mmCIF file of C-alpha atoms in Angstrom:
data_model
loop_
_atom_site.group_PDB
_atom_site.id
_atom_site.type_symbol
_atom_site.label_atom_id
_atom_site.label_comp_id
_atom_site.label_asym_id
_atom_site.label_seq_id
_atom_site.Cartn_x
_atom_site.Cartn_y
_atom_site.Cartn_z
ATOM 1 C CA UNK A 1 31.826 -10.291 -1.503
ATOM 2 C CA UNK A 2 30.507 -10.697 -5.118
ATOM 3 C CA UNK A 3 26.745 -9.947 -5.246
ATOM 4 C CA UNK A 4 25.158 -12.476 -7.569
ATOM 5 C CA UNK A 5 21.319 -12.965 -6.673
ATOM 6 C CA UNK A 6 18.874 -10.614 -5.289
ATOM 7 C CA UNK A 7 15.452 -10.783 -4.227
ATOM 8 C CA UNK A 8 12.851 -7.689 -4.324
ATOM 9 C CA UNK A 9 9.663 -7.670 -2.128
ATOM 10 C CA UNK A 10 7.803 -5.910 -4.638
ATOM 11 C CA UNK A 11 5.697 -7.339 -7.806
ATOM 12 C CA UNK A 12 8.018 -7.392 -10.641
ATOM 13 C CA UNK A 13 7.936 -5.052 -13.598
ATOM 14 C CA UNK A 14 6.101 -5.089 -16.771
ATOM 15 C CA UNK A 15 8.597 -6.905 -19.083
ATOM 16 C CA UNK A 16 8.355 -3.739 -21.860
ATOM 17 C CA UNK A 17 9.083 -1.266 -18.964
ATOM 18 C CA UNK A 18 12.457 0.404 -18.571
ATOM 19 C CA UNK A 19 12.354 -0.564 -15.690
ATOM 20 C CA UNK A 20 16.289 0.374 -13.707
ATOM 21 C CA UNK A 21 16.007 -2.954 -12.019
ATOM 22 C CA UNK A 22 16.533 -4.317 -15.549
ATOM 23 C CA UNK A 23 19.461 -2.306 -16.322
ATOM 24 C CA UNK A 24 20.861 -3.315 -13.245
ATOM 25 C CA UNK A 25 20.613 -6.767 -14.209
ATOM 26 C CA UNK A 26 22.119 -6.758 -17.461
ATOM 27 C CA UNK A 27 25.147 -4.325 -16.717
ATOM 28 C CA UNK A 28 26.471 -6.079 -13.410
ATOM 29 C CA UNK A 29 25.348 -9.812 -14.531
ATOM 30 C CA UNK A 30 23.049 -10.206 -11.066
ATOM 31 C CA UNK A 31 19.925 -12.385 -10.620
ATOM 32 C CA UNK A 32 17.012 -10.486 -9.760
ATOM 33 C CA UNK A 33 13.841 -12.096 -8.243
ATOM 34 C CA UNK A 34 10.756 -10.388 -7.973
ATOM 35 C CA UNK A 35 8.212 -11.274 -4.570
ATOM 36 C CA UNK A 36 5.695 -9.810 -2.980
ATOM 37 C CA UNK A 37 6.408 -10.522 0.788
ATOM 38 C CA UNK A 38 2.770 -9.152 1.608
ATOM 39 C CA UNK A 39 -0.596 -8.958 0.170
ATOM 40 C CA UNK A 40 -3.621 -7.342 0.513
ATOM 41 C CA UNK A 41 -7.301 -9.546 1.728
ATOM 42 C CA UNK A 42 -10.823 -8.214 1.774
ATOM 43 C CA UNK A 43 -12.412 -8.255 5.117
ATOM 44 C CA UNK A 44 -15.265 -10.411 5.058
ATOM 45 C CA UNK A 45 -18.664 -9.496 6.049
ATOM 46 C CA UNK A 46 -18.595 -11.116 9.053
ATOM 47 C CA UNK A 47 -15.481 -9.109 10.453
ATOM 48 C CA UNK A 48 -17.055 -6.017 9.033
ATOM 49 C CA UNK A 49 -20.223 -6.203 10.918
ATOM 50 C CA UNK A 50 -18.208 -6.479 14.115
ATOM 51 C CA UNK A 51 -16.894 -3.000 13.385
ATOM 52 C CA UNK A 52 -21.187 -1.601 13.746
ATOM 53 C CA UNK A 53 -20.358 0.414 10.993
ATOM 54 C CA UNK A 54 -23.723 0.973 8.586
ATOM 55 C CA UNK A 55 -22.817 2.213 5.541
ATOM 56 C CA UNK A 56 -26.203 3.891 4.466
ATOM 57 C CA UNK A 57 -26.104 6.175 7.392
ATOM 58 C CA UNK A 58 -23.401 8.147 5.722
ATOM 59 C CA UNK A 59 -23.664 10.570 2.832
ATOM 60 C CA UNK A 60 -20.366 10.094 1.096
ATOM 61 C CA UNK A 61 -17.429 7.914 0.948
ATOM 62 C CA UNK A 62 -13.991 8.560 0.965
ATOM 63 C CA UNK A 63 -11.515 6.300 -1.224
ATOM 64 C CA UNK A 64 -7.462 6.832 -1.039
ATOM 65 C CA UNK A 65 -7.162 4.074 -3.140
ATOM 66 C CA UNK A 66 -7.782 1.589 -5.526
ATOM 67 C CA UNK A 67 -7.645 -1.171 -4.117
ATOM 68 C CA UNK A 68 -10.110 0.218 -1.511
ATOM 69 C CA UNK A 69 -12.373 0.852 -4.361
ATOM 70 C CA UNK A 70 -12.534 -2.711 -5.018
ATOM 71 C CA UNK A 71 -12.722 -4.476 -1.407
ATOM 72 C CA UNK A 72 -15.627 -1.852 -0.625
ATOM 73 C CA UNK A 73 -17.933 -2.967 -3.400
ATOM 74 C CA UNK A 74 -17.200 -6.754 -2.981
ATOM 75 C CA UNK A 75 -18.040 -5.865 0.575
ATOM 76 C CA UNK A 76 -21.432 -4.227 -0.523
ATOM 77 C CA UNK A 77 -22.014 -7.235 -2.343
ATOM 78 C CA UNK A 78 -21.848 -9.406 0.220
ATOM 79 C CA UNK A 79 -23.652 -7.035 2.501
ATOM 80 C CA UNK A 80 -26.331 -6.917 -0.146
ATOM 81 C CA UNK A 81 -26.218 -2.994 0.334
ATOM 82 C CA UNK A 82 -26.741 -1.210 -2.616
ATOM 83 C CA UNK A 83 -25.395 2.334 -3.302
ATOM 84 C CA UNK A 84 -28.319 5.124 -3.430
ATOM 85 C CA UNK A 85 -27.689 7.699 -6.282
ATOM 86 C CA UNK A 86 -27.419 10.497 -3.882
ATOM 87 C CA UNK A 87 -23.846 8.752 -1.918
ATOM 88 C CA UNK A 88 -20.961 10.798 -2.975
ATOM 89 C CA UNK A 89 -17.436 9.681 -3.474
ATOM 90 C CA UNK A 90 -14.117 11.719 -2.686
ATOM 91 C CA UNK A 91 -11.051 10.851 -3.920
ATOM 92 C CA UNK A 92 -7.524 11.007 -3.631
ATOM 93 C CA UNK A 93 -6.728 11.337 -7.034
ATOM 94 C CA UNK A 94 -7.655 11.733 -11.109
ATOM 95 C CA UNK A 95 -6.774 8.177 -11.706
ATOM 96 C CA UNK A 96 -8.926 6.731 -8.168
ATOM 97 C CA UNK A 97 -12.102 8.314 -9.266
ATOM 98 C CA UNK A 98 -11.613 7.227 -12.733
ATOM 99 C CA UNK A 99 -11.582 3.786 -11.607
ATOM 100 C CA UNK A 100 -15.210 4.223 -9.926
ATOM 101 C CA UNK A 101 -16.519 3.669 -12.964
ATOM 102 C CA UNK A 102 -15.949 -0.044 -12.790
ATOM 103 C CA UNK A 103 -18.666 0.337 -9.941
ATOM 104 C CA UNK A 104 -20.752 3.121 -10.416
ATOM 105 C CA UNK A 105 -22.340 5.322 -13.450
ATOM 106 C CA UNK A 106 -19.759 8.144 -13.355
ATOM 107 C CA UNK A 107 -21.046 11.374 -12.781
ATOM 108 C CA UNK A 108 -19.199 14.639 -12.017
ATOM 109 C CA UNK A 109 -21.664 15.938 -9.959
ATOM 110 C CA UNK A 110 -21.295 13.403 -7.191
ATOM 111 C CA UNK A 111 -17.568 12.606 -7.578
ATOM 112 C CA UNK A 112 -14.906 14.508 -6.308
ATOM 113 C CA UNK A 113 -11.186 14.667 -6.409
ATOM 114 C CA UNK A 114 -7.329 16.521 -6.433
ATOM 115 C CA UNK A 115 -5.419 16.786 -8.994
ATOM 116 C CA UNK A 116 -2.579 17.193 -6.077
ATOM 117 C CA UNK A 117 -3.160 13.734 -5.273
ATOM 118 C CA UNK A 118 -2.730 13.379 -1.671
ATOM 119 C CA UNK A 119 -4.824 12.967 1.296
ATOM 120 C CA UNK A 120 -3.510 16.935 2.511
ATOM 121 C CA UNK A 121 -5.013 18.457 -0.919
ATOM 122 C CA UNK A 122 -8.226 16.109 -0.841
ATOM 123 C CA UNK A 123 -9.430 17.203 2.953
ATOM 124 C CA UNK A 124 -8.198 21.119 3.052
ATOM 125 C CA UNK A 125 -9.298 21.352 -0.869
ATOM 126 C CA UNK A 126 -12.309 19.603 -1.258
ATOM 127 C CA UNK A 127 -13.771 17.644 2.027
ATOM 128 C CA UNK A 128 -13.713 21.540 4.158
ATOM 129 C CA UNK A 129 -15.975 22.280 1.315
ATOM 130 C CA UNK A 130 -18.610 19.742 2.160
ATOM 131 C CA UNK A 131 -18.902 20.117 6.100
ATOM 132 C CA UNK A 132 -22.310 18.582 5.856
ATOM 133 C CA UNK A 133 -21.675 15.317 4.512
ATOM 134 C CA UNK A 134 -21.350 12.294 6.576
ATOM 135 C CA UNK A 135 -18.211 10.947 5.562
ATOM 136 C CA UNK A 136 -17.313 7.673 5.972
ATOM 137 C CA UNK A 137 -13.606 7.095 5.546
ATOM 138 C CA UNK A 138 -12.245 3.398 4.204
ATOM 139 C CA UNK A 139 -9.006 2.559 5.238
ATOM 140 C CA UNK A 140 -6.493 -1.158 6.047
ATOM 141 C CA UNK A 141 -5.836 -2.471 9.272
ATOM 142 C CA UNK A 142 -2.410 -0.818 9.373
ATOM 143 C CA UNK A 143 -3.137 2.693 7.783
ATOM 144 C CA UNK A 144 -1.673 5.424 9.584
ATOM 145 C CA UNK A 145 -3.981 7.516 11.988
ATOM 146 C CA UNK A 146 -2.863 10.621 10.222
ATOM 147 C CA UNK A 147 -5.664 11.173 7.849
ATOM 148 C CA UNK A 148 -8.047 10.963 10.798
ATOM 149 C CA UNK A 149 -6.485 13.414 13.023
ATOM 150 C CA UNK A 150 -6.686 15.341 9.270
ATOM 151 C CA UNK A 151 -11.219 15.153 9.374
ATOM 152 C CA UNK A 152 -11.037 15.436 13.123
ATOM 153 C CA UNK A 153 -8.857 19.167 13.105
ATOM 154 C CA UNK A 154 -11.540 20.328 9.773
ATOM 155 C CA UNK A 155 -14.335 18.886 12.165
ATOM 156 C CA UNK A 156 -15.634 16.704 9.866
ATOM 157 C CA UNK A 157 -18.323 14.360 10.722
ATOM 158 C CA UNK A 158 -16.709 10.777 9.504
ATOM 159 C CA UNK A 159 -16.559 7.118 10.810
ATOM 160 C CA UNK A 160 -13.741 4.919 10.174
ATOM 161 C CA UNK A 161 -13.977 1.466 8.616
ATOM 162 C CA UNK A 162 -11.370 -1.170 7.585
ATOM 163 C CA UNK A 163 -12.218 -2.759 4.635
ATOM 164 C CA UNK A 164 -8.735 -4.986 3.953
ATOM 165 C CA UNK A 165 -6.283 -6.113 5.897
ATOM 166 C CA UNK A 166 -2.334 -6.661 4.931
ATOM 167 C CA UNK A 167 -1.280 -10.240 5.236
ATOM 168 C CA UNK A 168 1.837 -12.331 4.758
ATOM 169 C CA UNK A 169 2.135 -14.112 2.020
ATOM 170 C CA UNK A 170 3.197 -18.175 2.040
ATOM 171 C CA UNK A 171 7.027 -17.635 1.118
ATOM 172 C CA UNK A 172 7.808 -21.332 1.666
ATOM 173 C CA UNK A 173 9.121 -21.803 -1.468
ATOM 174 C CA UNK A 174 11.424 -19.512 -1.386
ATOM 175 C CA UNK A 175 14.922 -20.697 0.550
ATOM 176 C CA UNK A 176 15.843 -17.101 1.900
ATOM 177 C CA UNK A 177 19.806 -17.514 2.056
ATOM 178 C CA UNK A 178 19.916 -18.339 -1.303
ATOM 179 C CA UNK A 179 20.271 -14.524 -2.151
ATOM 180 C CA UNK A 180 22.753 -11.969 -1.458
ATOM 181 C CA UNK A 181 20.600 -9.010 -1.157
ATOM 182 C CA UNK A 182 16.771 -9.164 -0.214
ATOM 183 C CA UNK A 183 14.918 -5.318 -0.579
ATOM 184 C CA UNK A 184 12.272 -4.421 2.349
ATOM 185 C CA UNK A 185 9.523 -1.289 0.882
ATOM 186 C CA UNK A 186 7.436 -1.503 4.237
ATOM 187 C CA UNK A 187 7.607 -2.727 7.865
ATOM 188 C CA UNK A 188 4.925 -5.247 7.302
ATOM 189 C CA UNK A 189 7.834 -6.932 4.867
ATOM 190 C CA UNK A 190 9.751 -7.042 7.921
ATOM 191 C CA UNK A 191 6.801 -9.123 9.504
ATOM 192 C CA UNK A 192 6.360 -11.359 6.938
ATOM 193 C CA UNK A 193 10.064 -12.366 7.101
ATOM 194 C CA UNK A 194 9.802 -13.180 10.598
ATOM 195 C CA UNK A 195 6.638 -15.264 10.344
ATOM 196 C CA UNK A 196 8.178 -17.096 7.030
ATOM 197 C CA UNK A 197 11.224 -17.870 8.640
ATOM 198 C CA UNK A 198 10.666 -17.940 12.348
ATOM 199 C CA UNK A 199 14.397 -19.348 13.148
ATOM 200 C CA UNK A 200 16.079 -16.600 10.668
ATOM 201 C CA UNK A 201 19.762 -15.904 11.236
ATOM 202 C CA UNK A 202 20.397 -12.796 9.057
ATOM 203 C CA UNK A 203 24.261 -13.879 8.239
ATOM 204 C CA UNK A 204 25.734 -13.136 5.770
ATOM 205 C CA UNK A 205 22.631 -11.503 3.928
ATOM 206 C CA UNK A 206 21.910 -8.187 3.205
ATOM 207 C CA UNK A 207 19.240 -6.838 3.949
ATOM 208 C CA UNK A 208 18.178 -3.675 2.213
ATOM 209 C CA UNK A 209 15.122 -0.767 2.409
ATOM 210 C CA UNK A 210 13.577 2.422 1.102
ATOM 211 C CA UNK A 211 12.172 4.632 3.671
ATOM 212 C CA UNK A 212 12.945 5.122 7.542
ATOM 213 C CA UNK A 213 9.439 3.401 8.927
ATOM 214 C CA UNK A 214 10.810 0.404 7.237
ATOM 215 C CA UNK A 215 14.400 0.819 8.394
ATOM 216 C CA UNK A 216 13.406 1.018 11.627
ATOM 217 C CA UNK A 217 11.235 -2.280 11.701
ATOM 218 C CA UNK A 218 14.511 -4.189 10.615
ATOM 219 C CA UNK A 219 16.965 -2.280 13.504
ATOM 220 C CA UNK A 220 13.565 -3.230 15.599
ATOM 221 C CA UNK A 221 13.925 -6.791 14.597
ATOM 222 C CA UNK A 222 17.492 -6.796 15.586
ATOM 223 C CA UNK A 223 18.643 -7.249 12.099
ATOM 224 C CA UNK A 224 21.290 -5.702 10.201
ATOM 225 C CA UNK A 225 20.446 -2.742 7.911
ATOM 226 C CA UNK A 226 23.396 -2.875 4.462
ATOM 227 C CA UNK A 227 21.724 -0.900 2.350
ATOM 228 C CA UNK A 228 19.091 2.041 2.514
ATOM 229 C CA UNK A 229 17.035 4.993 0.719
ATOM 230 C CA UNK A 230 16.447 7.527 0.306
ATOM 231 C CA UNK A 231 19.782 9.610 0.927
ATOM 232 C CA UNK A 232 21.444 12.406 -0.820
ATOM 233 C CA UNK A 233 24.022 9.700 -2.626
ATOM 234 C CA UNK A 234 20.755 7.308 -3.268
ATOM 235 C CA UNK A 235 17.169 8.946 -3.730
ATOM 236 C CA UNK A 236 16.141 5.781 -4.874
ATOM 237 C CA UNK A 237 15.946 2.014 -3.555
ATOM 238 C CA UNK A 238 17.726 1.139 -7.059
ATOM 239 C CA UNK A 239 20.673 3.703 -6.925
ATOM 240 C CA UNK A 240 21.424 2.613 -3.526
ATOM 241 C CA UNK A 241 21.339 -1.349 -4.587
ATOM 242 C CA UNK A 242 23.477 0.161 -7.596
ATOM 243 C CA UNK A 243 26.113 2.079 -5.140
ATOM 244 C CA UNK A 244 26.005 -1.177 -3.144
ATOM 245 C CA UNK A 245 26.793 -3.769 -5.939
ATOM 246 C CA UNK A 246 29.741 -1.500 -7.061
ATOM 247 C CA UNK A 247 30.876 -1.376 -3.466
ATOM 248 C CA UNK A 248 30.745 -5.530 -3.283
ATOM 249 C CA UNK A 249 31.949 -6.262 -7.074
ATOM 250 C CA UNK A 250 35.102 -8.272 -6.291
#
């Protein structure tokens, strides 16, 4: 079984990147096609206000990414709520509270974050540190509960509010059995597939994924799993599809 064109749920790479998907294309002569099975959607103001979450009753606000940064100040917008100078702003990272400044005068005094960058580092590093604060934490309709149970163990005052959901995207331009190998990154891949394609028959397609959440949304879907990662042979998604090719070349 010759592998000849595959089909990557993710956004495709910068063309000047060294990218490995790249290299895999040009040593092994394979298609690759790059498509986002899922995207992200701003919850409207509407759907917000259904949550009863007011946003000037809290003291500071805690973004874990980027994209939050964005759907929370078109949300203001909308809202017509307007930041006071005093609102302080945790983050999960150098590179998130760098991008505040697309929103907000940036000053150091009212902006927090962890060079660590992770959610672990952020509460036990910085958020213990500021028990007094009225946090209110912005998160997606499917983020984990984790970083909750995280403020609720430091006893953190906090309220949680979804700001953007995850969404399929419109794949009907895409003829799925076309490819030999389609790449899964998350489960909600898995659910787009199924809505896409409501009558899929996986065949004679391989169906590959990084991480076990996502590998066990495709055994959950009663399809078959051909390729995964990590593992000690394949830390990443690419040396596995690598391995895998090899394995299929004749």
């Amino acid at each position: 079984m010759k592998i000849n064109k595959i089909l990557v749920s993710q956004p495709a790479p910068a063309p000047e990147s060294k990218s490995p998907y790249f290299d895999i294309a040009s040593k092994y002569g394979v298609d690759i096609t790059f498509r986002q099975f899922i995207h992200v959607e701003g919850v409207s103001a509407k759907d917000f206000r259904k949550q009863k979450v007011d946003i000037l009753s809290h003291t500071a606000i805690i973004f874990t990414s980027k994209i939050a940064i964005d759907h929370f100040f078109h949300l203001c917008e909308e809202l017509r709520v307007q930041m006071p100078e005093t609102m302080k702003y945790f983050c999960v990272s150098e590179s998130v509270s760098n991008y505040l400044q697309k929103y907000i005068v940036f000053r150091k005094r009212k902006i927090f974050d962890t060079p660590k960058g992770t959610f672990k580092d952020l509460a036990d590093g910085v958020l213990k540190k500021h028990k007094e604060e009225k946090y209110l934490l912005l998160l997606s309709d499917i983020s984990k509960n984790d970083m909750a149970e995280m403020l609720e163990k430091l006893k953190l005052q906090f309220t949680k509010a979804v700001v953007y959901n995850t969404v399929s995207s419109d794949m009907s331009d895409i003829q799925i059995h076309d490819y030999d190998v389609v790449l899964f990154f998350s489960p909600q891949g898995i659910v787009s597939l199924k809505h896409n394609y409501p009558d899929f028959v996986q065949g004679d397609l391989n169906i590959g994924c990084f991480g076990l959440s996502t590998a066990n949304a495709i055994k959950e879907a009663g399809l078959r799993l051909d390729i995964s990662a990590p593992s000690p042979e394949a830390p990443s998604m690419t040396a596995a599809l690598e391995n895998f090719i090899k394995a299929n070349k004749d």
